[in-house]
Short mmCIF file of C-alpha atoms and ligand atoms in Angstrom, two decimals:
data_model
loop_
_atom_site.label_atom_id
_atom_site.label_comp_id
_atom_site.label_asym_id
_atom_site.label_seq_id
_atom_site.Cartn_x
_atom_site.Cartn_y
_atom_site.Cartn_z
CA MET A 1 77.48 95.55 45.46
CA SER A 2 74.60 93.86 47.14
CA LEU A 3 71.03 95.08 47.44
CA TYR A 4 68.76 94.54 50.36
CA ARG A 5 65.23 95.55 51.43
CA ASP A 6 63.99 96.65 54.73
CA GLU A 7 61.28 98.85 56.42
CA GLY A 8 62.12 101.49 59.03
CA VAL A 9 61.49 104.81 60.49
CA VAL A 10 63.64 107.91 59.57
CA LEU A 11 65.06 109.26 62.79
CA ARG A 12 67.11 112.23 61.36
CA THR A 13 68.87 113.62 58.35
CA GLN A 14 72.01 115.65 57.84
CA LYS A 15 73.33 117.46 54.63
CA LEU A 16 75.82 116.01 52.56
CA GLY A 17 77.44 118.12 49.78
CA GLU A 18 75.15 120.14 47.53
CA ALA A 19 72.21 117.83 47.14
CA ASP A 20 72.43 114.62 49.12
CA ARG A 21 71.58 113.75 52.65
CA ILE A 22 72.67 111.10 55.14
CA VAL A 23 69.60 109.60 56.45
CA THR A 24 69.55 107.70 59.86
CA ILE A 25 66.92 105.00 59.93
CA LEU A 26 65.81 102.64 62.60
CA ALA A 27 65.01 99.46 60.47
CA ARG A 28 62.94 96.37 61.43
CA ARG A 29 65.34 93.69 60.51
CA THR A 30 68.77 95.50 60.07
CA GLY A 31 68.72 97.84 63.09
CA LYS A 32 70.09 101.34 62.73
CA ILE A 33 71.29 102.32 59.30
CA ARG A 34 73.04 105.31 58.16
CA ALA A 35 72.57 105.68 54.27
CA VAL A 36 72.99 108.20 51.70
CA ALA A 37 70.09 109.47 49.80
CA LYS A 38 71.42 111.13 46.61
CA GLY A 39 69.85 114.29 45.05
CA VAL A 40 67.11 114.19 47.89
CA ARG A 41 67.38 118.11 48.28
CA ARG A 42 66.71 118.76 44.67
CA THR A 43 63.05 119.82 44.21
CA THR A 44 62.98 117.20 41.42
CA SER A 45 63.97 114.37 43.77
CA ARG A 46 62.22 111.04 43.01
CA PHE A 47 62.34 110.51 46.82
CA GLY A 48 60.18 113.56 47.52
CA ALA A 49 59.50 113.72 51.34
CA ARG A 50 59.66 110.16 51.84
CA LEU A 51 63.11 110.27 53.60
CA GLU A 52 62.00 113.17 56.06
CA PRO A 53 62.09 112.41 59.86
CA PHE A 54 59.00 110.38 61.29
CA THR A 55 58.22 108.75 57.88
CA HIS A 56 57.86 104.87 58.03
CA VAL A 57 59.15 103.96 54.84
CA ASP A 58 59.93 100.78 52.90
CA LEU A 59 63.40 100.78 51.52
CA GLN A 60 65.72 99.29 49.09
CA LEU A 61 69.50 99.98 49.54
CA HIS A 62 72.79 98.82 48.21
CA THR A 63 75.67 98.23 50.46
CA GLY A 64 78.48 100.64 50.21
CA ARG A 65 82.08 100.71 51.50
CA THR A 66 81.45 103.16 54.12
CA LEU A 67 77.81 104.20 53.85
CA ASP A 68 74.86 102.27 52.16
CA VAL A 69 72.98 104.03 49.49
CA VAL A 70 69.10 104.37 49.30
CA THR A 71 67.93 103.17 45.94
CA GLN A 72 64.10 103.11 46.53
CA ALA A 73 61.83 104.49 49.16
CA GLU A 74 58.07 104.09 49.43
CA THR A 75 56.01 105.53 52.32
CA ILE A 76 54.24 103.08 54.48
CA ARG A 77 52.79 105.77 56.95
CA PRO A 78 53.64 109.55 56.71
CA TYR A 79 53.65 110.29 60.58
CA GLY A 80 55.35 113.70 60.16
CA GLU A 81 52.30 115.07 58.27
CA VAL A 82 49.91 114.20 60.90
CA LEU A 83 52.12 115.17 63.75
CA ALA A 84 53.34 118.49 62.24
CA ALA A 85 49.76 119.90 62.75
CA ASP A 86 49.73 119.39 66.57
CA TYR A 87 52.61 120.99 68.38
CA PRO A 88 52.63 118.80 71.58
CA ARG A 89 52.38 115.66 69.54
CA TYR A 90 55.13 116.80 67.22
CA THR A 91 57.45 117.63 70.31
CA ALA A 92 56.55 114.26 71.82
CA GLY A 93 57.34 112.47 68.52
CA SER A 94 60.68 114.22 68.18
CA ALA A 95 61.73 113.10 71.69
CA MET A 96 60.79 109.59 70.72
CA LEU A 97 62.94 109.69 67.55
CA GLU A 98 66.03 111.12 69.52
CA THR A 99 65.53 108.53 72.28
CA ALA A 100 65.40 105.59 69.78
CA ASP A 101 68.43 106.80 68.28
CA ARG A 102 70.38 107.15 71.61
CA LEU A 103 69.14 103.77 72.96
CA THR A 104 70.27 101.93 69.81
CA HIS A 105 74.20 102.27 70.05
CA GLY A 106 75.50 100.23 67.18
CA GLU A 107 74.71 100.46 63.41
CA LYS A 108 73.11 97.31 61.81
CA GLU A 109 72.70 95.74 65.13
CA PRO A 110 69.18 94.20 65.07
CA ALA A 111 67.06 96.07 67.44
CA LEU A 112 63.38 94.62 66.64
CA ARG A 113 61.75 95.46 70.03
CA GLN A 114 62.98 99.17 69.81
CA PHE A 115 61.56 99.38 66.27
CA LEU A 116 58.14 97.97 67.32
CA LEU A 117 58.12 100.33 70.33
CA LEU A 118 58.88 103.39 68.24
CA VAL A 119 56.36 102.38 65.42
CA GLY A 120 53.66 101.77 67.99
CA GLY A 121 54.50 105.06 69.84
CA LEU A 122 54.19 107.04 66.64
CA ARG A 123 50.96 105.38 65.81
CA THR A 124 49.45 105.90 69.20
CA LEU A 125 50.55 109.56 69.02
CA ALA A 126 48.98 110.13 65.52
CA GLU A 127 45.83 108.37 66.52
CA ARG A 128 45.11 110.90 69.40
CA GLY A 129 43.36 108.52 71.60
CA HIS A 130 45.65 109.48 74.57
CA GLU A 131 47.41 112.62 75.91
CA ALA A 132 50.73 113.13 74.26
CA ARG A 133 52.54 113.38 77.58
CA LEU A 134 51.28 109.97 78.71
CA VAL A 135 52.17 108.30 75.17
CA LEU A 136 55.65 109.82 75.37
CA ASP A 137 56.07 108.65 79.11
CA ALA A 138 54.88 105.20 78.20
CA TYR A 139 57.42 105.10 75.27
CA PHE A 140 60.22 106.30 77.52
CA LEU A 141 59.50 103.81 80.14
CA ARG A 142 59.19 100.81 77.67
CA SER A 143 62.17 101.67 75.63
CA LEU A 144 64.19 102.03 78.66
CA ALA A 145 62.97 98.54 79.85
CA VAL A 146 63.85 97.11 76.69
CA ALA A 147 67.42 98.55 76.90
CA GLY A 148 67.85 96.91 80.29
CA TYR A 149 66.94 99.96 82.37
CA ALA A 150 63.37 99.40 83.67
CA PRO A 151 62.73 101.14 86.97
CA ALA A 152 61.95 99.11 89.98
CA LEU A 153 58.21 100.14 90.88
CA ASP A 154 56.88 97.30 93.02
CA ALA A 155 59.60 96.84 95.80
CA CYS A 156 62.73 98.71 96.99
CA ALA A 157 65.42 98.76 94.22
CA LYS A 158 68.10 98.16 96.76
CA CYS A 159 66.72 95.53 99.37
CA GLN A 160 63.33 94.32 97.82
CA ALA A 161 61.26 95.60 100.91
CA PRO A 162 57.71 96.12 99.88
CA ALA A 163 57.28 99.35 101.84
CA ILE A 164 58.17 102.28 99.38
CA ARG A 165 59.07 105.52 100.41
CA ALA A 166 60.80 107.53 97.67
CA PHE A 167 61.89 107.37 94.18
CA ALA A 168 65.81 107.39 93.72
CA ILE A 169 67.04 107.74 90.21
CA VAL A 170 70.59 106.49 90.84
CA ALA A 171 69.17 103.53 92.80
CA GLY A 172 67.03 102.44 90.09
CA GLY A 173 63.52 103.12 91.06
CA VAL A 174 61.50 103.10 94.31
CA VAL A 175 63.32 102.63 97.51
CA CYS A 176 62.27 101.99 101.10
CA GLY A 177 62.75 104.37 104.04
CA ALA A 178 65.98 102.70 105.02
CA CYS A 179 67.65 102.71 101.57
CA ARG A 180 66.42 106.28 100.69
CA PRO A 181 69.30 108.49 99.65
CA ALA A 182 69.28 112.13 100.76
CA GLY A 183 67.39 114.22 98.27
CA ALA A 184 65.31 111.46 96.64
CA ALA A 185 61.97 112.44 95.37
CA VAL A 186 58.89 111.41 97.48
CA PRO A 187 56.23 110.99 94.65
CA ALA A 188 52.59 110.35 95.36
CA GLY A 189 51.50 106.75 95.40
CA GLU A 190 49.15 107.52 92.37
CA THR A 191 52.28 108.70 90.47
CA ILE A 192 54.01 105.36 90.90
CA GLY A 193 50.79 103.62 89.96
CA LEU A 194 50.70 105.79 86.83
CA MET A 195 54.23 104.83 85.95
CA THR A 196 53.58 101.02 86.51
CA ALA A 197 50.26 101.42 84.37
CA LEU A 198 52.35 103.19 81.47
CA LEU A 199 55.04 100.41 81.69
CA ARG A 200 52.30 97.67 81.26
CA GLY A 201 50.29 99.50 78.76
CA ASP A 202 47.18 99.74 81.15
CA TRP A 203 45.72 102.70 79.20
CA ALA A 204 42.44 102.70 81.30
CA THR A 205 44.45 103.45 84.60
CA ALA A 206 46.62 105.97 82.74
CA ASP A 207 43.73 107.91 80.97
CA ALA A 208 42.01 108.12 84.35
CA SER A 209 44.97 109.53 86.12
CA GLU A 210 44.90 113.32 87.38
CA SER A 211 47.01 115.90 85.81
CA ARG A 212 49.18 116.63 88.97
CA HIS A 213 50.34 112.89 89.02
CA ARG A 214 50.98 113.10 85.27
CA SER A 215 53.11 115.90 85.79
CA GLU A 216 55.04 114.30 88.50
CA CYS A 217 55.17 111.25 86.54
CA SER A 218 56.73 113.05 83.68
CA GLY A 219 59.30 114.85 85.68
CA LEU A 220 60.49 111.67 87.15
CA VAL A 221 60.56 109.77 83.86
CA ALA A 222 62.38 112.57 82.19
CA ALA A 223 65.11 112.62 84.96
CA TYR A 224 65.37 108.91 84.93
CA LEU A 225 65.67 108.76 81.22
CA GLN A 226 68.37 111.63 81.19
CA TRP A 227 70.33 109.81 83.72
CA HIS A 228 70.58 106.59 82.03
CA LEU A 229 71.28 108.20 78.56
CA GLU A 230 74.13 110.11 80.02
CA HIS A 231 75.36 107.34 82.03
CA GLY A 232 74.99 105.04 79.13
CA ILE A 233 76.90 107.21 76.83
CA ARG A 234 79.68 107.77 79.49
CA SER A 235 80.10 103.93 79.76
CA LEU A 236 80.28 103.72 76.06
CA ARG A 237 83.17 106.36 75.86
CA HIS A 238 84.92 104.59 78.67
CA VAL A 239 84.75 101.25 76.65
CA GLU A 240 86.03 102.93 73.46
CA ARG A 241 89.01 104.31 75.53
CA GLU A 242 90.04 100.86 76.69
CA PRO A 243 93.05 99.36 74.83
CA VAL A 244 92.02 96.50 72.43
ZN1 ZN B 1 65.46 99.16 100.79
#
């Protein structure tokens, strides 16, 4: 068996047998790992709370035939402890973990940019310098962009015309009056400006935004994310059904 080290963020855990857990980790070099943590549910576990969701942890694992096994775990930053005390930040963090899990499809496929975005997002949430909703929307937009789904925000997603009329999820972002599909949302210009600021990491503009534009932005970003997650998962299933 071979040993390897990596650092990662614990995304989720599930029970295995009487005392063990399967831990899903997004790791810096390896990508997503599902590994067994033996004895972790015993009160005497040497891992303690280090393999709980949100924890940024330094790991040693050995490669198993099906699942790898965690042999050492040292906490780098226990984000769960900080976030548990603040409900809006905790729910925003939980949404980040779930999104990171769903946007990284394969196991052990390196996803360094997704890892860095997740660690940066959790750190920003824990530092409490910006509203949780803004931090979450910035994370959603950037992780979508890294996954190849950045929304068009400067010009029509269909014809590149600079005059923007609406936001159409299926079209991939803002659209002009001619390309606007029926039922597309017509957000305020400031809302599109806020989305652009969040995508670019322009916190001065984002922090100065008004509450109604933040609400409109959150609604559009959540719908856009949901559509891409469902669409992505559906196309993955389609690929799996194809004969090899
Ligand atoms: Zn157009």
